[in-house]
Coordinates of C-alpha atoms in Angstrom, one line a residue:
X1485 CA -42.1 -0.3 12.4
X1486 CA -39.0 1.4 14.0
X1487 CA -36.0 2.2 11.7
X1488 CA -33.4 -0.4 11.8
X1489 CA -29.9 0.6 13.0
X1490 CA -27.3 -2.0 11.7
X1491 CA -23.7 -2.5 12.3
X1492 CA -21.0 -4.8 10.5
X1493 CA -19.9 -7.3 13.2
X1494 CA -21.7 -8.9 16.4
X1495 CA -19.0 -6.8 18.6
X1496 CA -20.4 -3.5 17.6
X1497 CA -23.8 -4.6 18.8
X1498 CA -23.6 -3.4 22.4
X1499 CA -26.0 -4.7 25.2
X1500 CA -28.9 -2.5 25.6
X1501 CA -28.6 1.0 27.7
X1502 CA -32.0 1.0 28.9
X1503 CA -35.5 -1.0 28.1
X1504 CA -36.1 1.2 25.2
X1505 CA -33.0 0.4 23.3
X1506 CA -33.7 -1.5 20.2
X1507 CA -32.0 -4.8 19.2
X1508 CA -29.1 -4.1 16.5
X1509 CA -29.4 -5.4 13.1
X1510 CA -25.8 -7.1 12.5
X1511 CA -24.8 -7.3 9.0
X1512 CA -21.8 -9.5 9.6
X1513 CA -19.8 -11.4 7.0
X1514 CA -21.1 -9.4 3.8
X1515 CA -17.9 -9.9 2.2
X1516 CA -17.9 -13.6 2.3
X1517 CA -21.1 -14.5 1.0
X1518 CA -22.2 -14.1 -2.4
X1519 CA -23.4 -10.8 -4.0
X1520 CA -27.1 -12.0 -4.7
X1521 CA -27.5 -13.0 -1.1
X1522 CA -25.8 -10.3 0.4
X1523 CA -28.4 -8.0 -1.9
X1524 CA -31.2 -10.2 -0.7
X1525 CA -30.2 -9.8 3.2
X1526 CA -30.4 -5.8 2.8
X1527 CA -33.6 -6.0 0.9
X1528 CA -35.4 -8.3 3.3
X1529 CA -34.4 -5.5 6.1
X1530 CA -35.6 -2.5 4.0
X1531 CA -38.9 -4.4 3.2
X1532 CA -39.3 -5.3 6.7
X1533 CA -38.3 -2.2 8.7
X1534 CA -39.1 0.5 5.7
X1535 CA -35.6 2.3 6.5
X1536 CA -32.1 0.9 7.1
X1537 CA -29.4 2.8 8.7
X1538 CA -25.9 1.1 8.5
X1539 CA -23.4 2.5 11.1
X1540 CA -19.6 1.4 10.5
X1541 CA -15.9 2.7 11.1
X1542 CA -13.3 3.8 8.8
X1543 CA -11.4 0.5 9.9
X1544 CA -13.9 -1.8 8.3
X1545 CA -12.4 -4.2 5.8
X1546 CA -12.6 -2.5 2.5
X1547 CA -14.4 -5.5 0.9
X1548 CA -17.3 -4.9 3.3
X1549 CA -17.8 -1.2 2.5
X1550 CA -17.6 -2.2 -1.0
X1551 CA -20.5 -4.5 -0.8
X1552 CA -22.3 -2.3 1.3
X1553 CA -22.0 0.4 -1.7
X1554 CA -22.9 -2.1 -4.4
X1555 CA -26.2 -3.6 -2.4
X1556 CA -27.5 -0.3 -2.1
X1557 CA -26.8 0.6 -5.6
X1558 CA -28.2 -2.5 -7.1
X1559 CA -31.4 -2.2 -5.0
X1560 CA -31.8 1.6 -6.2
X1561 CA -32.9 2.5 -3.0
X1562 CA -33.1 5.7 -1.0
X1563 CA -34.1 4.0 1.8
X1564 CA -30.7 2.9 2.9
X1565 CA -28.3 5.4 4.8
X1566 CA -24.7 4.4 4.9
X1567 CA -22.9 6.4 7.8
X1568 CA -19.1 5.8 8.0
X1569 CA -18.0 7.4 11.3
X1570 CA -14.7 8.8 12.0
X1571 CA -14.8 7.7 15.4
X1572 CA -12.7 4.7 16.5
X1573 CA -14.8 1.5 16.6
X1574 CA -15.8 1.4 20.4
X1575 CA -17.2 4.7 19.5
X1576 CA -19.0 3.7 16.7
X1577 CA -20.6 0.9 18.6
X1578 CA -21.6 3.4 21.4
X1579 CA -23.0 5.7 18.5
X1580 CA -25.0 3.1 17.0
X1581 CA -26.5 1.8 20.3
X1582 CA -27.7 5.7 21.1
X1583 CA -29.2 5.5 17.3
X1584 CA -31.1 2.2 18.7
X1585 CA -32.1 4.1 22.0
X1586 CA -33.7 6.9 19.8
X1587 CA -35.2 4.4 17.0
X1588 CA -37.9 3.7 20.0
X1589 CA -39.0 7.5 19.7
X1590 CA -41.2 9.3 17.6
X1591 CA -38.4 10.4 15.0
X1592 CA -38.6 10.4 11.3
X1593 CA -36.1 8.0 9.7
X1594 CA -34.3 10.9 7.8
X1595 CA -33.9 12.8 11.4
X1596 CA -32.9 9.7 13.2
X1597 CA -30.2 9.0 10.6
X1598 CA -29.0 12.7 10.5
X1599 CA -28.9 12.4 14.3
X1600 CA -25.6 10.2 13.9
X1601 CA -23.3 13.5 12.9
X1602 CA -25.1 15.4 15.7
X1603 CA -24.5 13.0 18.5
X1604 CA -20.8 12.4 17.3
X1605 CA -19.8 15.8 18.6
X1606 CA -20.8 14.4 22.3
X1607 CA -18.4 11.4 22.1
X1608 CA -15.0 11.6 23.6
X1609 CA -13.1 8.5 22.2
X1610 CA -9.9 7.4 22.8
X1611 CA -7.4 4.8 24.0
X1612 CA -4.3 3.8 26.1
X1613 CA -1.5 2.2 23.8
X1614 CA 1.5 0.4 24.3
X1615 CA 2.9 1.9 21.1
X1616 CA 1.9 4.6 18.9
X1617 CA 4.6 3.5 16.2
X1618 CA 1.8 2.4 13.7
X1619 CA -0.9 5.1 14.8
X1620 CA -1.9 7.0 11.7
X1621 CA -5.3 8.3 12.6
X1622 CA -3.9 10.8 15.2
X1623 CA -1.0 13.2 15.1
X1624 CA 1.9 11.8 16.9
X1625 CA 5.2 13.7 17.3
X1626 CA 9.0 12.4 16.8
X1627 CA 9.4 12.3 20.5
X1628 CA 6.3 10.2 21.2
X1629 CA 7.6 7.7 18.4
X1630 CA 10.9 7.3 19.7
X1631 CA 9.3 6.7 23.1
X1632 CA 7.0 4.0 22.0
X1633 CA 10.0 1.8 21.2
X1634 CA 11.0 2.0 24.8
X1635 CA 9.9 -1.2 26.8
X1636 CA 6.8 -0.1 29.2
X1637 CA 5.9 3.0 27.7
X1638 CA 2.4 3.8 27.4
X1639 CA 0.3 6.5 25.9
X1640 CA -3.2 7.9 26.7
X1641 CA -4.5 9.1 23.0
X1642 CA -7.8 11.0 22.6
X1643 CA -9.1 10.7 19.1
X1644 CA -12.1 12.6 19.6
X1645 CA -13.6 15.4 19.7
X1646 CA -10.0 16.6 19.4
X1647 CA -6.7 14.7 18.9
X1648 CA -4.5 14.8 21.8
X1649 CA -2.0 12.7 23.3
X1650 CA 0.0 12.0 26.5
X1651 CA 2.4 9.7 28.0
X1652 CA 0.3 7.8 30.6
X1653 CA 1.0 8.3 34.1
X1654 CA -0.9 9.0 37.6
X1655 CA -0.3 12.4 37.2
X1656 CA -1.0 12.9 33.7
X1657 CA -4.9 12.8 31.8
X1658 CA -6.5 14.0 28.8
X1659 CA -9.0 16.9 28.1
X1660 CA -12.5 15.4 29.1
X1661 CA -16.4 16.4 28.6
X1662 CA -17.7 19.3 30.4
X1663 CA -20.8 17.5 30.8
X1664 CA -22.0 14.6 32.8
X1665 CA -21.1 11.1 31.0
X1666 CA -20.7 7.4 31.4
X1667 CA -17.7 5.6 30.2
X1668 CA -17.3 2.1 28.5
X1669 CA -14.0 0.7 28.5
X1670 CA -12.8 -2.3 26.4
X1671 CA -9.6 -3.9 27.0
X1672 CA -7.3 -5.4 24.6
X1673 CA -3.6 -6.9 25.2
X1674 CA -2.5 -4.3 27.3
X1675 CA -2.4 -4.5 31.3
X1676 CA -3.1 -1.2 32.9
X1677 CA -5.5 0.8 35.5
X1678 CA -4.9 4.2 34.1
X1679 CA -8.1 4.5 32.3
X1680 CA -10.3 3.1 35.2
X1681 CA -8.1 4.7 38.2
X1682 CA -6.8 7.8 36.7
X1683 CA -8.7 8.9 33.5
X1684 CA -12.2 7.9 34.5
X1685 CA -12.1 9.9 38.2
X1686 CA -10.3 13.0 36.3
X1687 CA -13.4 13.3 33.7
X1688 CA -15.9 12.8 36.7
X1689 CA -17.7 9.9 35.2
X1690 CA -21.0 8.9 36.3
X1691 CA -20.7 5.3 35.9
X1692 CA -18.2 2.8 34.2
X1693 CA -18.9 -0.3 32.1
X1694 CA -16.7 -2.7 30.3
X1695 CA -17.4 -4.7 27.1
X1696 CA -15.5 -6.7 24.5
X1697 CA -12.9 -5.0 22.3
X1698 CA -14.1 -4.7 18.7
X1699 CA -12.1 -6.6 16.2
X1700 CA -11.7 -3.6 14.2
X1701 CA -9.9 -1.7 16.8
X1702 CA -6.3 -3.2 16.5
X1703 CA -6.6 -2.0 13.0
X1704 CA -7.8 1.5 13.7
X1705 CA -5.2 2.3 16.6
X1706 CA -2.4 0.4 14.8
X1707 CA -1.7 -2.1 17.9
X1708 CA -3.5 -5.0 19.6
X1709 CA -1.9 -3.8 22.8
X1710 CA -4.6 -1.3 23.9
X1711 CA -7.7 -0.5 26.1
X1712 CA -10.1 1.5 24.3
X1713 CA -12.5 3.9 25.9
X1714 CA -15.4 6.0 25.0
X1715 CA -17.1 8.8 27.3
X1716 CA -20.7 9.3 26.1
X1717 CA -24.5 10.2 27.0
X1718 CA -26.5 7.5 28.3
X1719 CA -29.8 8.9 28.8
X1720 CA -32.6 8.8 26.1
X1721 CA -34.4 12.2 27.2
X1722 CA -31.0 13.9 26.9
X1723 CA -30.6 12.5 23.2
X1724 CA -34.1 13.0 22.3
X1725 CA -33.8 16.5 23.5
X1726 CA -30.5 17.3 21.5
X1727 CA -31.9 15.8 18.6
X1728 CA -35.4 17.6 18.4
X1729 CA -33.7 20.7 19.3
X1730 CA -32.1 21.0 16.0
X1731 CA -33.9 23.0 13.0
X1732 CA -35.1 20.5 10.8
X1733 CA -35.7 20.9 6.8
X1734 CA -37.0 18.7 3.8
X1735 CA -34.4 17.2 1.3
X1736 CA -35.2 19.0 -1.9
X1737 CA -34.6 15.5 -3.6
X1738 CA -36.2 12.8 -1.8
X1739 CA -38.5 14.6 0.5
X1740 CA -37.5 13.0 3.6
X1741 CA -37.1 15.2 6.7
X1742 CA -33.5 15.7 7.6
X1743 CA -31.2 17.6 10.0
X1744 CA -28.0 19.4 8.8
X1745 CA -26.9 19.8 5.2
X1746 CA -26.6 16.8 3.4
X1747 CA -29.5 14.1 3.4
X1748 CA -28.1 10.5 4.7
X1749 CA -30.3 8.7 2.8
X1750 CA -29.6 10.3 -1.0
X1751 CA -26.6 12.1 -0.2
X1752 CA -28.4 15.2 -1.9
X1753 CA -27.1 18.6 -0.5
X1754 CA -29.3 21.7 -0.4
X1755 CA -29.4 23.6 -3.9
X1756 CA -27.3 26.7 -4.4
X1757 CA -29.2 30.1 -3.7
X1758 CA -30.5 31.5 -7.0
X1759 CA -28.5 34.8 -8.2
X1760 CA -31.3 37.1 -8.1
X1761 CA -29.4 39.9 -9.2
X1762 CA -28.9 38.5 -13.1
X1763 CA -31.9 36.4 -13.8
X1764 CA -31.4 33.6 -16.4
X1765 CA -33.5 34.3 -19.7
X1766 CA -34.4 32.2 -22.4
X1767 CA -32.8 32.3 -25.6
X1768 CA -34.8 34.1 -28.1
X1769 CA -34.6 34.0 -31.9
X1770 CA -31.9 36.0 -33.7
X1771 CA -29.8 36.1 -30.5

């Protein structure tokens, strides 16, 4: 049975990218249900799929994140991975869909869950904002703050992989990927064609689709006047090659296969190398 990839809201469960993309598991309203019911829901998913990977953003309500950790702790399970991403909400939705694509392949649960950190490096995520006055997740200079109070000002902001901000105009753009990508666009309460008419051509996107703006986006960006965008790798074969080309190791604590320096299921890191120059000796009598 494939590993379940879960998101914390239905608006983060994007439509399938291809015929092999598995459906997303939606853990919606965890903070509004009784604790025992939330724990039972998570336990049922673990029993059904074997392993569960929950992908969520830093804009998720604190009560939801607390409920996730509480459920995992009460279950005392190392088969539940909680992956909090630094990506904006639309980027989180794209990353979760990429993991759903990979879940159809012959990847072990640990490698699949670890792939989230790897694939994040290949995602370019940002937004066109009507104001940066409340933007605290990307460095903003005093000049930009002052301009944000001027009527009609719009700013192109890249949050990942490297923060960047420009005043949006037909002559300005943002640093984009150096490889072929598709772009996903989610429109909020902002009218503009800068993303589709200026940014997408400058990034030489191979395809462009639109979707619903995630509910968490306004919180993440500090304004509802925005158009969020994300450039990503759409092809399963490319994603699979990226993941399988990375060296795998075995977690010394839970024994699961992983990539990277931290197990996403038990959170263990590799033990420190032993100091062979000064061996540890057992205490003897009289010493």
